[in-house]
Amino acid sequence: MEQILAITQLGGLALAIGLIVTLVKKSGYDTAATIISIIGTITMLIIAAEYIKEFFEVIQTMLVF
Amino acid sequence: MKMIGLMMIFAGCASCGCLLVTQYKKRLAEIFALIDAFEQIKGDIDYRLTPLPEACIHVSKGCKADIGHLFQNFGEMLENKTSMDIESSWQQVLRREKYRYHLTKSDYDILETFGEMRSYNDKLMQKKELEWLIDKLRSVSEELQKEEEKTQKLYTGIGILGGACICILLI
């Protein structure tokens, strides 16, 4: 359940940031759009980092004897 | 409780976007009102040969979007001779009345040139200076009108989507 919530959260965030970037780009503020997309990516990476770490730990337990 | 908090954050962000749109519209309305007022002052000076203080007070009565206060105070200041020259009186009035309006710094920079109109200038010179000022304001209003729809969409969209982003992060 927790993982489904995390995936939905990441998807929703990506959708919202994507729409903001499109809106800002259409208005002619290209630099601001780049900054927003970078901030969005970093935020999403921070959220996903914990799950990626968990994923690697699972792989490690499978491979290391 | 958490949901109510999230809804309040979302509503707050969305209303911030709407507030920015309202401010933009008010700025445009104020610039239109200023153009009207300066046109009337130009007419008063040109056809009725009214002195500047009287023209300002006369124009202030028919101004829209609260712009009347600006000309009322300026006209009274000139009539009462509370300041030595037009420039400092106009700047003083602009500084005092700034809180009422939604104009930006660039708009005030254009407006300040009205104070540079010398009292010893003849009718023709005053008319030319007023025409220059009106042209500048007109170009600003045209630019604002051109970008009105785009900017409104941008502010509303950023307000709503920004609110959604914060809510998603807080869930």
mmCIF file of C-alpha atoms in Angstrom:
data_model
loop_
_atom_site.group_PDB
_atom_site.id
_atom_site.type_symbol
_atom_site.label_atom_id
_atom_site.label_comp_id
_atom_site.label_asym_id
_atom_site.label_seq_id
_atom_site.Cartn_x
_atom_site.Cartn_y
_atom_site.Cartn_z
ATOM 1 C CA MET A 1 0.000 0.000 0.000
ATOM 2 C CA GLU A 2 2.827 2.330 0.956
ATOM 3 C CA GLN A 3 4.612 1.720 -2.333
ATOM 4 C CA ILE A 4 1.457 2.363 -4.386
ATOM 5 C CA LEU A 5 1.010 5.666 -2.529
ATOM 6 C CA ALA A 6 4.642 6.595 -3.247
ATOM 7 C CA ILE A 7 4.276 5.812 -6.951
ATOM 8 C CA THR A 8 1.042 7.826 -7.152
ATOM 9 C CA GLN A 9 2.728 10.692 -5.276
ATOM 10 C CA LEU A 10 5.678 10.717 -7.671
ATOM 11 C CA GLY A 11 3.388 10.496 -10.697
ATOM 12 C CA GLY A 12 1.181 13.328 -9.469
ATOM 13 C CA LEU A 13 4.190 15.502 -8.699
ATOM 14 C CA ALA A 14 5.704 14.822 -12.124
ATOM 15 C CA LEU A 15 2.402 15.668 -13.809
ATOM 16 C CA ALA A 16 1.980 18.925 -11.876
ATOM 17 C CA ILE A 17 5.594 20.011 -12.470
ATOM 18 C CA GLY A 18 5.329 19.088 -16.151
ATOM 19 C CA LEU A 19 2.214 21.236 -16.514
ATOM 20 C CA ILE A 20 3.845 24.154 -14.678
ATOM 21 C CA VAL A 21 6.925 23.930 -16.926
ATOM 22 C CA THR A 22 4.726 23.852 -20.065
ATOM 23 C CA LEU A 23 2.741 26.869 -18.863
ATOM 24 C CA VAL A 24 5.858 28.860 -17.971
ATOM 25 C CA LYS A 25 7.560 27.953 -21.259
ATOM 26 C CA LYS A 26 4.488 29.008 -23.253
ATOM 27 C CA SER A 27 4.562 32.379 -21.494
ATOM 28 C CA GLY A 28 8.116 32.931 -22.712
ATOM 29 C CA TYR A 29 10.036 32.445 -19.464
ATOM 30 C CA ASP A 30 12.364 29.703 -20.660
ATOM 31 C CA THR A 31 14.984 30.199 -17.934
ATOM 32 C CA ALA A 32 12.360 29.976 -15.197
ATOM 33 C CA ALA A 33 10.992 26.802 -16.802
ATOM 34 C CA THR A 34 14.454 25.192 -16.708
ATOM 35 C CA ILE A 35 14.924 26.144 -13.048
ATOM 36 C CA ILE A 36 11.478 24.755 -12.133
ATOM 37 C CA SER A 37 12.176 21.466 -13.938
ATOM 38 C CA ILE A 38 15.565 21.103 -12.182
ATOM 39 C CA ILE A 39 13.992 21.795 -8.760
ATOM 40 C CA GLY A 40 11.192 19.322 -9.545
ATOM 41 C CA THR A 41 13.633 16.608 -10.604
ATOM 42 C CA ILE A 42 15.736 17.080 -7.456
ATOM 43 C CA THR A 43 12.620 16.925 -5.241
ATOM 44 C CA MET A 44 11.457 13.738 -6.933
ATOM 45 C CA LEU A 45 14.921 12.186 -6.631
ATOM 46 C CA ILE A 46 14.953 12.987 -2.904
ATOM 47 C CA ILE A 47 11.587 11.233 -2.500
ATOM 48 C CA ALA A 48 12.678 8.268 -4.632
ATOM 49 C CA ALA A 49 16.136 7.958 -3.024
ATOM 50 C CA GLU A 50 14.866 6.042 -0.007
ATOM 51 C CA TYR A 51 13.065 3.488 -2.194
ATOM 52 C CA ILE A 52 16.098 3.103 -4.470
ATOM 53 C CA LYS A 53 18.227 2.442 -1.364
ATOM 54 C CA GLU A 54 15.752 -0.202 -0.180
ATOM 55 C CA PHE A 55 15.809 -1.778 -3.662
ATOM 56 C CA PHE A 56 19.624 -2.034 -3.640
ATOM 57 C CA GLU A 57 19.571 -3.521 -0.147
ATOM 58 C CA VAL A 58 17.163 -6.241 -1.341
ATOM 59 C CA ILE A 59 19.437 -7.032 -4.296
ATOM 60 C CA GLN A 60 22.435 -7.107 -1.944
ATOM 61 C CA THR A 61 20.737 -9.634 0.364
ATOM 62 C CA MET A 62 19.955 -11.786 -2.671
ATOM 63 C CA LEU A 63 23.514 -11.744 -4.065
ATOM 64 C CA VAL A 64 25.743 -11.656 -0.988
ATOM 65 C CA PHE A 65 26.108 -14.972 0.828
ATOM 66 C CA MET B 1 -7.827 17.096 9.933
ATOM 67 C CA LYS B 2 -4.911 16.500 7.560
ATOM 68 C CA MET B 3 -7.251 16.677 4.561
ATOM 69 C CA ILE B 4 -8.727 19.988 5.752
ATOM 70 C CA GLY B 5 -5.198 21.402 6.098
ATOM 71 C CA LEU B 6 -4.280 20.244 2.595
ATOM 72 C CA MET B 7 -7.466 21.715 1.165
ATOM 73 C CA MET B 8 -6.721 25.017 2.870
ATOM 74 C CA ILE B 9 -3.188 25.070 1.433
ATOM 75 C CA PHE B 10 -4.538 24.292 -2.035
ATOM 76 C CA ALA B 11 -7.226 26.983 -1.756
ATOM 77 C CA GLY B 12 -4.628 29.471 -0.493
ATOM 78 C CA CYS B 13 -2.274 28.829 -3.411
ATOM 79 C CA ALA B 14 -5.109 28.983 -5.952
ATOM 80 C CA SER B 15 -6.395 32.259 -4.494
ATOM 81 C CA CYS B 16 -2.831 33.691 -4.605
ATOM 82 C CA GLY B 17 -2.855 33.031 -8.350
ATOM 83 C CA CYS B 18 -6.263 34.696 -8.701
ATOM 84 C CA LEU B 19 -5.036 37.640 -6.602
ATOM 85 C CA LEU B 20 -2.118 38.173 -8.989
ATOM 86 C CA VAL B 21 -4.542 38.143 -11.928
ATOM 87 C CA THR B 22 -6.745 40.736 -10.182
ATOM 88 C CA GLN B 23 -3.706 42.922 -9.529
ATOM 89 C CA TYR B 24 -2.725 42.702 -13.193
ATOM 90 C CA LYS B 25 -6.241 43.736 -14.257
ATOM 91 C CA LYS B 26 -6.266 46.615 -11.763
ATOM 92 C CA ARG B 27 -2.877 47.812 -13.042
ATOM 93 C CA LEU B 28 -4.238 47.850 -16.583
ATOM 94 C CA ALA B 29 -7.364 49.746 -15.471
ATOM 95 C CA GLU B 30 -5.221 52.296 -13.609
ATOM 96 C CA ILE B 31 -3.029 52.864 -16.666
ATOM 97 C CA PHE B 32 -6.151 53.434 -18.796
ATOM 98 C CA ALA B 33 -7.465 55.873 -16.183
ATOM 99 C CA LEU B 34 -4.111 57.698 -16.183
ATOM 100 C CA ILE B 35 -4.182 57.997 -19.973
ATOM 101 C CA ASP B 36 -7.717 59.437 -19.769
ATOM 102 C CA ALA B 37 -6.686 61.877 -17.058
ATOM 103 C CA PHE B 38 -3.624 63.132 -18.927
ATOM 104 C CA GLU B 39 -5.701 63.470 -22.110
ATOM 105 C CA GLN B 40 -8.172 65.628 -20.171
ATOM 106 C CA ILE B 41 -5.374 67.737 -18.673
ATOM 107 C CA LYS B 42 -3.946 68.212 -22.159
ATOM 108 C CA GLY B 43 -7.368 69.298 -23.405
ATOM 109 C CA ASP B 44 -7.831 71.686 -20.490
ATOM 110 C CA ILE B 45 -4.435 73.304 -21.076
ATOM 111 C CA ASP B 46 -4.800 73.363 -24.849
ATOM 112 C CA TYR B 47 -8.374 74.545 -25.393
ATOM 113 C CA ARG B 48 -9.506 76.122 -22.151
ATOM 114 C CA LEU B 49 -6.080 77.564 -21.232
ATOM 115 C CA THR B 50 -6.582 76.355 -17.664
ATOM 116 C CA PRO B 51 -3.539 76.603 -15.363
ATOM 117 C CA LEU B 52 -2.068 73.253 -14.290
ATOM 118 C CA PRO B 53 -3.317 73.262 -10.635
ATOM 119 C CA GLU B 54 -6.897 74.006 -11.693
ATOM 120 C CA ALA B 55 -6.719 71.497 -14.549
ATOM 121 C CA CYS B 56 -5.556 68.769 -12.141
ATOM 122 C CA ILE B 57 -8.379 69.447 -9.659
ATOM 123 C CA HIS B 58 -10.917 69.601 -12.489
ATOM 124 C CA VAL B 59 -9.706 66.302 -13.967
ATOM 125 C CA SER B 60 -9.595 64.530 -10.584
ATOM 126 C CA LYS B 61 -13.400 64.690 -10.300
ATOM 127 C CA GLY B 62 -13.991 62.518 -13.358
ATOM 128 C CA CYS B 63 -11.174 59.995 -12.918
ATOM 129 C CA LYS B 64 -11.715 56.246 -12.712
ATOM 130 C CA ALA B 65 -9.870 53.598 -10.663
ATOM 131 C CA ASP B 66 -8.989 55.884 -7.703
ATOM 132 C CA ILE B 67 -6.598 57.904 -9.889
ATOM 133 C CA GLY B 68 -8.507 61.061 -8.923
ATOM 134 C CA HIS B 69 -6.773 61.204 -5.495
ATOM 135 C CA LEU B 70 -3.426 61.623 -7.221
ATOM 136 C CA PHE B 71 -4.492 64.660 -9.231
ATOM 137 C CA GLN B 72 -6.641 66.101 -6.432
ATOM 138 C CA ASN B 73 -3.696 66.113 -4.003
ATOM 139 C CA PHE B 74 -1.283 67.374 -6.640
ATOM 140 C CA GLY B 75 -3.600 70.200 -7.662
ATOM 141 C CA GLU B 76 -4.183 71.217 -4.032
ATOM 142 C CA MET B 77 -0.452 71.128 -3.344
ATOM 143 C CA LEU B 78 0.232 73.416 -6.284
ATOM 144 C CA GLU B 79 -2.587 75.790 -5.350
ATOM 145 C CA ASN B 80 -1.514 76.004 -1.705
ATOM 146 C CA LYS B 81 2.122 76.354 -2.826
ATOM 147 C CA THR B 82 3.284 73.849 -0.196
ATOM 148 C CA SER B 83 6.274 72.938 -2.314
ATOM 149 C CA MET B 84 8.728 75.038 -4.280
ATOM 150 C CA ASP B 85 8.532 73.269 -7.627
ATOM 151 C CA ILE B 86 6.274 70.953 -9.620
ATOM 152 C CA GLU B 87 8.769 68.083 -9.680
ATOM 153 C CA SER B 88 9.101 67.694 -5.911
ATOM 154 C CA SER B 89 5.315 68.150 -5.411
ATOM 155 C CA TRP B 90 4.529 65.433 -7.946
ATOM 156 C CA GLN B 91 7.124 63.064 -6.470
ATOM 157 C CA GLN B 92 5.768 63.726 -2.973
ATOM 158 C CA VAL B 93 2.209 62.972 -4.123
ATOM 159 C CA LEU B 94 3.327 59.822 -5.923
ATOM 160 C CA ARG B 95 5.164 58.572 -2.831
ATOM 161 C CA ARG B 96 2.201 59.361 -0.577
ATOM 162 C CA GLU B 97 -0.419 57.744 -2.811
ATOM 163 C CA LYS B 98 1.646 54.725 -3.894
ATOM 164 C CA TYR B 99 -0.185 52.326 -1.545
ATOM 165 C CA ARG B 100 -3.482 52.860 -3.376
ATOM 166 C CA TYR B 101 -2.319 51.651 -6.758
ATOM 167 C CA HIS B 102 -1.064 48.465 -8.370
ATOM 168 C CA LEU B 103 1.451 50.102 -10.688
ATOM 169 C CA THR B 104 5.014 48.812 -10.989
ATOM 170 C CA LYS B 105 8.313 50.674 -10.687
ATOM 171 C CA SER B 106 8.581 51.117 -14.453
ATOM 172 C CA ASP B 107 5.110 52.741 -14.488
ATOM 173 C CA TYR B 108 6.145 55.141 -11.713
ATOM 174 C CA ASP B 109 9.318 55.976 -13.637
ATOM 175 C CA ILE B 110 7.146 57.052 -16.583
ATOM 176 C CA LEU B 111 4.765 58.957 -14.304
ATOM 177 C CA GLU B 112 7.628 60.848 -12.682
ATOM 178 C CA THR B 113 8.337 62.539 -16.000
ATOM 179 C CA PHE B 114 5.052 64.464 -15.568
ATOM 180 C CA GLY B 115 6.701 66.285 -12.657
ATOM 181 C CA GLU B 116 9.541 67.343 -14.911
ATOM 182 C CA MET B 117 7.085 69.504 -16.863
ATOM 183 C CA ARG B 118 8.333 73.008 -16.179
ATOM 184 C CA SER B 119 5.852 75.640 -15.035
ATOM 185 C CA TYR B 120 7.579 78.290 -17.185
ATOM 186 C CA ASN B 121 7.028 76.217 -20.333
ATOM 187 C CA ASP B 122 4.532 77.634 -22.776
ATOM 188 C CA LYS B 123 1.304 75.909 -23.808
ATOM 189 C CA LEU B 124 2.899 74.182 -26.782
ATOM 190 C CA MET B 125 5.759 72.722 -24.756
ATOM 191 C CA GLN B 126 3.428 71.502 -22.010
ATOM 192 C CA LYS B 127 1.212 69.925 -24.646
ATOM 193 C CA LYS B 128 4.198 68.176 -26.258
ATOM 194 C CA GLU B 129 5.416 66.836 -22.924
ATOM 195 C CA LEU B 130 1.940 65.560 -22.089
ATOM 196 C CA GLU B 131 1.671 63.909 -25.512
ATOM 197 C CA TRP B 132 5.004 62.156 -24.942
ATOM 198 C CA LEU B 133 3.806 60.906 -21.560
ATOM 199 C CA ILE B 134 0.494 59.682 -23.000
ATOM 200 C CA ASP B 135 2.319 57.855 -25.802
ATOM 201 C CA LYS B 136 4.555 56.110 -23.272
ATOM 202 C CA LEU B 137 1.559 55.047 -21.156
ATOM 203 C CA ARG B 138 -0.288 53.912 -24.258
ATOM 204 C CA SER B 139 2.600 51.681 -25.326
ATOM 205 C CA VAL B 140 2.684 50.145 -21.818
ATOM 206 C CA SER B 141 -1.072 49.508 -21.927
ATOM 207 C CA GLU B 142 -0.834 47.946 -25.406
ATOM 208 C CA GLU B 143 1.906 45.618 -24.215
ATOM 209 C CA LEU B 144 -0.121 44.673 -21.140
ATOM 210 C CA GLN B 145 -3.234 44.043 -23.236
ATOM 211 C CA LYS B 146 -1.252 41.867 -25.629
ATOM 212 C CA GLU B 147 0.028 39.673 -22.806
ATOM 213 C CA GLU B 148 -3.130 39.828 -20.682
ATOM 214 C CA GLU B 149 -4.597 36.445 -21.605
ATOM 215 C CA LYS B 150 -1.237 34.664 -21.436
ATOM 216 C CA THR B 151 -0.348 36.160 -18.064
ATOM 217 C CA GLN B 152 -3.766 35.383 -16.591
ATOM 218 C CA LYS B 153 -3.444 31.746 -17.617
ATOM 219 C CA LEU B 154 0.093 31.616 -16.212
ATOM 220 C CA TYR B 155 -0.783 33.091 -12.795
ATOM 221 C CA THR B 156 -3.923 30.973 -12.339
ATOM 222 C CA GLY B 157 -2.158 27.820 -13.543
ATOM 223 C CA ILE B 158 0.902 28.319 -11.331
ATOM 224 C CA GLY B 159 -1.340 29.020 -8.326
ATOM 225 C CA ILE B 160 -3.416 25.868 -8.765
ATOM 226 C CA LEU B 161 -0.578 23.554 -9.829
ATOM 227 C CA GLY B 162 1.807 24.931 -7.203
ATOM 228 C CA GLY B 163 -0.852 24.254 -4.574
ATOM 229 C CA ALA B 164 -1.288 20.720 -5.941
ATOM 230 C CA CYS B 165 2.496 20.132 -5.776
ATOM 231 C CA ILE B 166 2.679 21.244 -2.129
ATOM 232 C CA CYS B 167 -0.322 19.056 -1.245
ATOM 233 C CA ILE B 168 1.235 16.009 -2.945
ATOM 234 C CA LEU B 169 4.525 16.578 -1.102
ATOM 235 C CA LEU B 170 2.731 16.866 2.245
ATOM 236 C CA ILE B 171 0.544 13.751 1.850
#
